[in-house]
Amino acid sequence: MRAMTEHRLSLTSRRACWLSTRDVTCRRTHARSRPCVIQARAASSQPQIGKSGRTAKQQADSTKNEFQVELACPICLRTQFHIDASVGPTYKSFPCSRCKRTFASSRGVPDLTLTSGIASGVYQPNSSAGQDIFRNPLVSFIYERGWRQGFKSAGFPGADEEFRLAMEFLRPAYGQVLMDLSCGSGLFTRRFVGSNKFKGVIAADYSESMLQQTQELFNKDQLLNRSKLALVRADVGRLPFATGSVAAIHAGAAIHCWPDPTAAMVEISRVLQPGGVFVASTFLKTFSPLGEFLGDDTVRPLNQLSSARSTPYRWWEEQELRDLTSSMGLQNFQRHRINRFIMFAVTKPHNGSDNEDT
């Protein structure tokens, strides 16, 4: 009996010793492993400093926020000039070794029109009254100071409402680069930048004086982010931008002034990236309001008679705009139309997979 009791005590003592040893071991193991985990977390949270002195996250954020503009030689379209518009107008000239031409800039604004950087010679290209009138500094000055307000008589709803309509069409391009083509004095450029919906806005126009107005009016608004704007002098018939380089193009009240709408639409289709959007507004022909009730086909003879009158501008019929855009591969025609005002939007297809016009 005594032997049995001693045996039980021995087992109890061993078990207690084993439990005590296990507890100490666990505490030691936990004490050793816990600091390792904390150290690993601390190590993973330490910023990795690169050669530029910025962390990897800062570098990634900087790249994400950079507003890059991909310009191209307007002659060959093969020599490209990549500029970071977010750092401001620091570029002076753009040499193309392939074409043996150097394109100039004025006041920090790249001029990539075909006549940029060369002296005027005997040959002079044909001029367009509808385009040249806006190169007049006086017209550029009064454009937002009375000229544009006259569009209301044709049904234009006003800049704020036109901007709202355009933004609805431009929604697929939010967060990407938008070009405000034939930007004029920057009436919509300022609104696009102020919306903070786009990575950057390229304001392009053929008129030097209009670009100057855009720059001056933009700089007066202290709430606008200058790093989100790039000014470029460009000819809509030969856009100096890389193929597929922008997500959206807007042309407000402009297409009726273009010398060659067909060439312009070719360039717009080329510059748009797949899935890109083109939004434009313009004037319809004189009897188009009647055509909304009777049908445009019915009033077409009347519109043809009214178009025979001499004018520096080209008024449009809706079907003409549909035909022009679709012939350049642009699809999904949508529009908002009232009186003689029309705003329409078309899309550059993804490998021909988009739907037909609606």
Short mmCIF file of C-alpha atoms in Angstrom, two decimals:
data_model
loop_
_atom_site.label_atom_id
_atom_site.label_comp_id
_atom_site.label_asym_id
_atom_site.label_seq_id
_atom_site.Cartn_x
_atom_site.Cartn_y
_atom_site.Cartn_z
CA MET A 1 0.00 0.00 0.00
CA ARG A 2 2.81 2.38 0.95
CA ALA A 3 4.64 1.53 -2.30
CA MET A 4 1.54 2.32 -4.32
CA THR A 5 1.10 5.70 -2.60
CA GLU A 6 4.72 6.61 -3.22
CA HIS A 7 4.28 5.64 -6.89
CA ARG A 8 1.23 7.93 -7.23
CA LEU A 9 3.07 10.82 -5.59
CA SER A 10 5.96 10.25 -7.96
CA LEU A 11 3.65 10.40 -10.98
CA THR A 12 1.95 13.55 -9.68
CA SER A 13 5.30 15.19 -9.07
CA ARG A 14 6.55 14.28 -12.55
CA ARG A 15 3.32 15.58 -14.15
CA ALA A 16 3.57 18.87 -12.25
CA CYS A 17 7.20 19.17 -13.25
CA TRP A 18 6.34 18.46 -16.90
CA LEU A 19 3.52 21.05 -16.89
CA SER A 20 5.80 23.59 -15.23
CA THR A 21 8.54 22.92 -17.76
CA ARG A 22 6.02 23.14 -20.66
CA ASP A 23 4.68 26.42 -19.37
CA VAL A 24 8.15 27.88 -19.06
CA THR A 25 9.07 26.62 -22.51
CA CYS A 26 5.93 28.14 -24.01
CA ARG A 27 6.57 31.45 -22.34
CA ARG A 28 10.19 31.42 -23.52
CA THR A 29 9.17 30.47 -27.04
CA HIS A 30 6.49 33.16 -27.08
CA ALA A 31 8.91 35.66 -25.63
CA ARG A 32 11.40 34.88 -28.39
CA SER A 33 8.93 34.79 -31.31
CA ARG A 34 6.81 37.83 -30.46
CA PRO A 35 9.55 40.43 -30.93
CA CYS A 36 10.38 38.86 -34.32
CA VAL A 37 6.84 39.46 -35.54
CA ILE A 38 6.87 43.06 -34.37
CA GLN A 39 10.26 43.58 -35.94
CA ALA A 40 9.01 42.14 -39.24
CA ARG A 41 6.04 44.44 -39.20
CA ALA A 42 8.25 47.37 -38.35
CA ALA A 43 10.61 46.45 -41.15
CA SER A 44 7.79 46.16 -43.68
CA SER A 45 6.43 49.58 -42.71
CA GLN A 46 9.77 51.31 -43.14
CA PRO A 47 9.72 53.48 -46.30
CA GLN A 48 12.08 52.30 -49.01
CA ILE A 49 14.06 55.33 -50.10
CA GLY A 50 15.09 55.38 -53.76
CA LYS A 51 17.90 57.24 -55.51
CA SER A 52 15.60 60.21 -56.05
CA GLY A 53 15.20 60.63 -52.31
CA ARG A 54 11.51 59.69 -52.48
CA THR A 55 9.81 56.59 -51.16
CA ALA A 56 8.48 53.97 -53.56
CA LYS A 57 4.93 55.07 -52.71
CA GLN A 58 5.78 58.71 -53.35
CA GLN A 59 7.37 57.78 -56.68
CA ALA A 60 4.32 55.72 -57.65
CA ASP A 61 1.96 58.51 -56.66
CA SER A 62 4.08 61.03 -58.56
CA THR A 63 4.02 58.90 -61.72
CA LYS A 64 0.29 58.41 -61.36
CA ASN A 65 -0.30 62.16 -61.03
CA GLU A 66 2.07 63.24 -63.80
CA PHE A 67 0.27 64.88 -66.70
CA GLN A 68 2.18 63.68 -69.74
CA VAL A 69 1.42 65.13 -73.18
CA GLU A 70 2.53 63.08 -76.17
CA LEU A 71 3.22 65.52 -78.98
CA ALA A 72 4.34 64.54 -82.47
CA CYS A 73 5.92 66.18 -85.47
CA PRO A 74 2.96 67.37 -87.61
CA ILE A 75 4.79 66.38 -90.80
CA CYS A 76 5.84 62.76 -90.24
CA LEU A 77 3.89 62.03 -87.02
CA ARG A 78 6.73 59.65 -86.12
CA THR A 79 9.06 61.89 -84.11
CA GLN A 80 7.44 62.30 -80.72
CA PHE A 81 8.00 64.85 -77.98
CA HIS A 82 6.98 63.81 -74.49
CA ILE A 83 6.46 66.71 -72.12
CA ASP A 84 5.46 66.75 -68.48
CA ALA A 85 2.84 69.48 -68.38
CA SER A 86 2.64 69.27 -64.60
CA VAL A 87 5.99 71.09 -64.24
CA GLY A 88 4.86 74.06 -66.33
CA PRO A 89 5.93 75.56 -69.67
CA THR A 90 9.68 74.89 -69.74
CA TYR A 91 10.08 73.73 -73.36
CA LYS A 92 11.54 76.02 -76.03
CA SER A 93 11.73 74.10 -79.31
CA PHE A 94 10.93 70.74 -80.84
CA PRO A 95 13.45 69.45 -83.43
CA CYS A 96 12.55 66.64 -85.82
CA SER A 97 15.69 65.11 -87.31
CA ARG A 98 13.63 63.04 -89.72
CA CYS A 99 12.01 66.09 -91.33
CA LYS A 100 14.90 68.48 -90.70
CA ARG A 101 12.52 70.91 -89.05
CA THR A 102 12.45 72.61 -85.67
CA PHE A 103 9.13 73.74 -84.31
CA ALA A 104 9.04 76.75 -82.05
CA SER A 105 7.19 77.78 -78.93
CA SER A 106 5.94 81.17 -77.81
CA ARG A 107 5.61 82.14 -74.16
CA GLY A 108 6.07 78.51 -73.26
CA VAL A 109 3.28 77.36 -75.60
CA PRO A 110 4.40 74.74 -78.15
CA ASP A 111 3.58 75.74 -81.72
CA LEU A 112 3.38 72.57 -83.80
CA THR A 113 1.57 73.94 -86.81
CA LEU A 114 3.13 73.27 -90.22
CA THR A 115 4.40 76.85 -90.59
CA SER A 116 5.94 77.03 -87.12
CA GLY A 117 9.61 78.01 -86.98
CA ILE A 118 10.03 78.96 -90.64
CA ALA A 119 10.19 82.36 -92.30
CA SER A 120 7.29 83.43 -94.47
CA GLY A 121 8.05 82.86 -98.17
CA VAL A 122 6.35 83.44 -101.48
CA TYR A 123 4.07 80.45 -101.06
CA GLN A 124 1.15 81.07 -98.77
CA PRO A 125 -1.35 78.32 -97.85
CA ASN A 126 -5.02 78.93 -98.50
CA SER A 127 -6.69 80.76 -95.67
CA SER A 128 -10.15 80.19 -94.22
CA ALA A 129 -12.23 83.17 -93.21
CA GLY A 130 -14.09 81.09 -90.64
CA GLN A 131 -10.82 80.17 -88.98
CA ASP A 132 -8.78 83.33 -89.51
CA ILE A 133 -11.35 85.66 -87.98
CA PHE A 134 -10.58 84.20 -84.56
CA ARG A 135 -6.88 85.01 -84.95
CA ASN A 136 -7.83 88.66 -84.65
CA PRO A 137 -6.84 89.83 -81.13
CA LEU A 138 -9.97 91.99 -80.84
CA VAL A 139 -12.27 89.06 -81.64
CA SER A 140 -10.37 86.89 -79.16
CA PHE A 141 -10.77 89.57 -76.48
CA ILE A 142 -14.53 90.04 -76.93
CA TYR A 143 -15.34 86.34 -77.42
CA GLU A 144 -16.42 85.82 -73.81
CA ARG A 145 -17.35 89.48 -73.40
CA GLY A 146 -20.38 89.48 -75.68
CA TRP A 147 -19.68 87.39 -78.81
CA ARG A 148 -20.43 83.96 -77.29
CA GLN A 149 -23.60 85.21 -75.57
CA GLY A 150 -25.13 85.80 -79.00
CA PHE A 151 -25.29 82.03 -79.57
CA LYS A 152 -28.40 81.86 -77.36
CA SER A 153 -30.54 83.08 -80.24
CA ALA A 154 -29.76 79.83 -82.07
CA GLY A 155 -30.68 77.67 -79.09
CA PHE A 156 -27.33 77.33 -77.34
CA PRO A 157 -28.32 76.89 -73.67
CA GLY A 158 -25.32 78.74 -72.23
CA ALA A 159 -21.87 77.71 -71.06
CA ASP A 160 -22.91 76.12 -67.76
CA GLU A 161 -25.60 73.90 -69.28
CA GLU A 162 -23.41 73.02 -72.26
CA PHE A 163 -20.67 72.04 -69.82
CA ARG A 164 -23.09 69.81 -67.91
CA LEU A 165 -24.22 68.07 -71.11
CA ALA A 166 -20.62 67.60 -72.26
CA MET A 167 -19.60 66.11 -68.91
CA GLU A 168 -22.33 63.48 -69.21
CA PHE A 169 -20.94 62.39 -72.56
CA LEU A 170 -17.34 62.56 -71.27
CA ARG A 171 -17.97 60.39 -68.22
CA PRO A 172 -16.07 57.36 -69.67
CA ALA A 173 -12.91 59.50 -69.82
CA TYR A 174 -12.91 60.60 -66.17
CA GLY A 175 -9.45 60.27 -64.63
CA GLN A 176 -7.73 60.43 -68.02
CA VAL A 177 -6.43 63.10 -70.41
CA LEU A 178 -8.95 65.34 -72.18
CA MET A 179 -8.24 67.60 -75.15
CA ASP A 180 -10.29 70.78 -75.49
CA LEU A 181 -9.88 71.24 -79.24
CA SER A 182 -10.48 74.69 -80.74
CA CYS A 183 -10.59 75.82 -77.14
CA GLY A 184 -11.01 79.49 -78.01
CA SER A 185 -10.55 81.65 -74.93
CA GLY A 186 -10.74 78.64 -72.63
CA LEU A 187 -14.43 78.99 -71.76
CA PHE A 188 -14.77 75.24 -71.25
CA THR A 189 -11.09 74.54 -70.56
CA ARG A 190 -11.38 76.29 -67.19
CA ARG A 191 -14.49 74.33 -66.33
CA PHE A 192 -12.90 71.01 -67.27
CA VAL A 193 -9.83 71.70 -65.13
CA GLY A 194 -11.96 72.99 -62.27
CA SER A 195 -14.08 69.83 -62.27
CA ASN A 196 -11.06 67.76 -61.13
CA LYS A 197 -12.47 64.89 -63.17
CA PHE A 198 -9.53 64.62 -65.56
CA LYS A 199 -5.86 63.82 -65.15
CA GLY A 200 -5.09 66.83 -67.30
CA VAL A 201 -6.59 69.06 -69.99
CA ILE A 202 -4.87 69.98 -73.26
CA ALA A 203 -6.13 73.31 -74.59
CA ALA A 204 -5.43 73.37 -78.32
CA ASP A 205 -6.26 76.08 -80.83
CA TYR A 206 -4.96 77.49 -84.11
CA SER A 207 -5.33 81.09 -82.95
CA GLU A 208 -2.37 82.53 -81.05
CA SER A 209 -4.51 85.32 -79.60
CA MET A 210 -7.14 82.84 -78.39
CA LEU A 211 -4.46 80.81 -76.61
CA GLN A 212 -3.20 84.00 -75.01
CA GLN A 213 -6.72 84.72 -73.75
CA THR A 214 -6.97 81.16 -72.44
CA GLN A 215 -3.74 81.60 -70.52
CA GLU A 216 -4.65 85.00 -69.09
CA LEU A 217 -8.18 84.07 -68.01
CA PHE A 218 -6.96 80.79 -66.54
CA ASN A 219 -4.26 82.50 -64.49
CA LYS A 220 -6.79 84.96 -63.05
CA ASP A 221 -8.66 82.11 -61.37
CA GLN A 222 -6.56 81.24 -58.33
CA LEU A 223 -8.66 78.13 -57.62
CA LEU A 224 -7.53 76.37 -60.81
CA ASN A 225 -4.61 73.94 -60.77
CA ARG A 226 -2.06 75.15 -63.32
CA SER A 227 -0.32 71.76 -63.35
CA LYS A 228 -3.45 70.25 -64.94
CA LEU A 229 -3.31 72.46 -68.05
CA ALA A 230 -1.22 72.23 -71.23
CA LEU A 231 -1.51 74.80 -74.01
CA VAL A 232 -0.65 73.79 -77.60
CA ARG A 233 -1.02 75.66 -80.87
CA ALA A 234 -2.29 73.10 -83.36
CA ASP A 235 -4.06 72.78 -86.69
CA VAL A 236 -7.14 70.59 -86.42
CA GLY A 237 -6.41 69.24 -89.91
CA ARG A 238 -3.01 67.93 -88.81
CA LEU A 239 -3.01 67.38 -85.07
CA PRO A 240 0.50 67.19 -83.57
CA PHE A 241 -0.33 64.45 -81.10
CA ALA A 242 0.67 60.81 -80.93
CA THR A 243 -1.80 58.25 -82.26
CA GLY A 244 -4.16 56.96 -79.59
CA SER A 245 -2.78 59.32 -76.96
CA VAL A 246 -5.92 60.93 -75.50
CA ALA A 247 -9.05 59.50 -73.93
CA ALA A 248 -11.45 62.22 -75.04
CA ILE A 249 -11.68 65.26 -77.31
CA HIS A 250 -14.14 68.11 -76.87
CA ALA A 251 -14.82 70.77 -79.49
CA GLY A 252 -17.36 73.34 -78.36
CA ALA A 253 -19.00 75.48 -81.05
CA ALA A 254 -16.10 74.89 -83.41
CA ILE A 255 -16.68 72.40 -86.21
CA HIS A 256 -18.57 74.96 -88.31
CA CYS A 257 -15.34 77.03 -88.44
CA TRP A 258 -13.00 74.25 -89.54
CA PRO A 259 -11.65 74.63 -93.10
CA ASP A 260 -11.72 70.88 -93.80
CA PRO A 261 -14.02 68.92 -91.46
CA THR A 262 -13.16 65.64 -93.18
CA ALA A 263 -9.42 66.01 -92.54
CA ALA A 264 -10.17 67.13 -89.00
CA MET A 265 -12.30 64.05 -88.29
CA VAL A 266 -9.56 61.80 -89.65
CA GLU A 267 -7.14 63.34 -87.15
CA ILE A 268 -9.61 63.13 -84.27
CA SER A 269 -10.18 59.45 -84.95
CA ARG A 270 -6.43 58.85 -85.13
CA VAL A 271 -5.57 60.64 -81.88
CA LEU A 272 -8.36 59.02 -79.84
CA GLN A 273 -7.45 55.87 -77.97
CA PRO A 274 -9.72 52.81 -78.38
CA GLY A 275 -12.87 53.51 -76.41
CA GLY A 276 -12.15 57.25 -76.56
CA VAL A 277 -14.96 59.79 -76.86
CA PHE A 278 -15.39 62.77 -79.17
CA VAL A 279 -17.93 65.40 -78.04
CA ALA A 280 -18.79 68.47 -80.11
CA SER A 281 -21.41 71.17 -80.43
CA THR A 282 -22.26 73.26 -83.46
CA PHE A 283 -24.99 75.10 -85.36
CA LEU A 284 -27.61 73.26 -87.35
CA LYS A 285 -28.98 74.63 -90.60
CA THR A 286 -31.63 77.33 -90.69
CA PHE A 287 -34.70 75.10 -91.11
CA SER A 288 -33.51 72.35 -88.77
CA PRO A 289 -35.95 73.36 -86.00
CA LEU A 290 -38.77 72.70 -88.45
CA GLY A 291 -37.08 69.43 -89.36
CA GLU A 292 -37.56 68.16 -85.80
CA PHE A 293 -41.31 68.13 -86.41
CA LEU A 294 -41.57 67.38 -90.12
CA GLY A 295 -38.37 65.36 -90.51
CA ASP A 296 -34.98 66.55 -91.73
CA ASP A 297 -35.51 64.83 -95.07
CA THR A 298 -38.61 66.94 -95.67
CA VAL A 299 -36.94 70.29 -95.02
CA ARG A 300 -33.65 69.41 -96.73
CA PRO A 301 -34.48 71.34 -99.94
CA LEU A 302 -35.13 74.45 -97.85
CA ASN A 303 -31.85 74.02 -96.02
CA GLN A 304 -30.01 73.60 -99.30
CA LEU A 305 -31.42 76.91 -100.53
CA SER A 306 -30.40 78.68 -97.32
CA SER A 307 -26.90 77.18 -97.52
CA ALA A 308 -26.39 78.78 -100.94
CA ARG A 309 -25.90 82.14 -99.23
CA SER A 310 -22.28 83.19 -98.79
CA THR A 311 -21.01 82.69 -95.25
CA PRO A 312 -17.57 81.93 -93.74
CA TYR A 313 -19.12 79.14 -91.67
CA ARG A 314 -20.66 75.78 -92.47
CA TRP A 315 -24.01 75.01 -90.84
CA TRP A 316 -24.86 71.36 -90.41
CA GLU A 317 -27.64 68.86 -90.78
CA GLU A 318 -27.73 66.08 -88.18
CA GLN A 319 -27.43 63.36 -90.80
CA GLU A 320 -24.31 65.04 -92.19
CA LEU A 321 -22.66 64.79 -88.78
CA ARG A 322 -23.70 61.13 -88.52
CA ASP A 323 -22.28 60.38 -91.98
CA LEU A 324 -19.03 62.25 -91.36
CA THR A 325 -18.24 60.61 -88.03
CA SER A 326 -19.23 57.09 -89.08
CA SER A 327 -17.08 57.32 -92.22
CA MET A 328 -14.07 57.72 -89.92
CA GLY A 329 -14.94 54.65 -87.90
CA LEU A 330 -16.53 56.52 -85.00
CA GLN A 331 -19.65 54.90 -83.60
CA ASN A 332 -22.49 55.13 -81.08
CA PHE A 333 -23.77 58.53 -82.23
CA GLN A 334 -25.71 60.24 -79.46
CA ARG A 335 -26.98 63.79 -79.45
CA HIS A 336 -28.86 66.51 -77.61
CA ARG A 337 -30.68 68.87 -79.96
CA ILE A 338 -32.76 72.01 -79.47
CA ASN A 339 -33.58 74.70 -82.03
CA ARG A 340 -30.36 75.06 -84.09
CA PHE A 341 -28.10 73.80 -81.31
CA ILE A 342 -26.78 70.25 -81.37
CA MET A 343 -24.28 68.52 -79.12
CA PHE A 344 -23.25 65.04 -80.19
CA ALA A 345 -20.90 62.33 -78.99
CA VAL A 346 -19.26 59.40 -80.79
CA THR A 347 -16.89 56.68 -79.65
CA LYS A 348 -13.71 55.16 -81.04
CA PRO A 349 -14.51 51.41 -81.08
CA HIS A 350 -12.61 48.67 -79.28
CA ASN A 351 -11.53 46.43 -82.19
CA GLY A 352 -14.83 47.03 -83.93
CA SER A 353 -16.81 45.53 -81.07
CA ASP A 354 -18.94 48.57 -80.21
CA ASN A 355 -22.58 48.85 -81.17
CA GLU A 356 -23.84 50.74 -84.16
CA ASP A 357 -25.24 54.28 -84.01
CA THR A 358 -28.30 54.83 -81.86
#
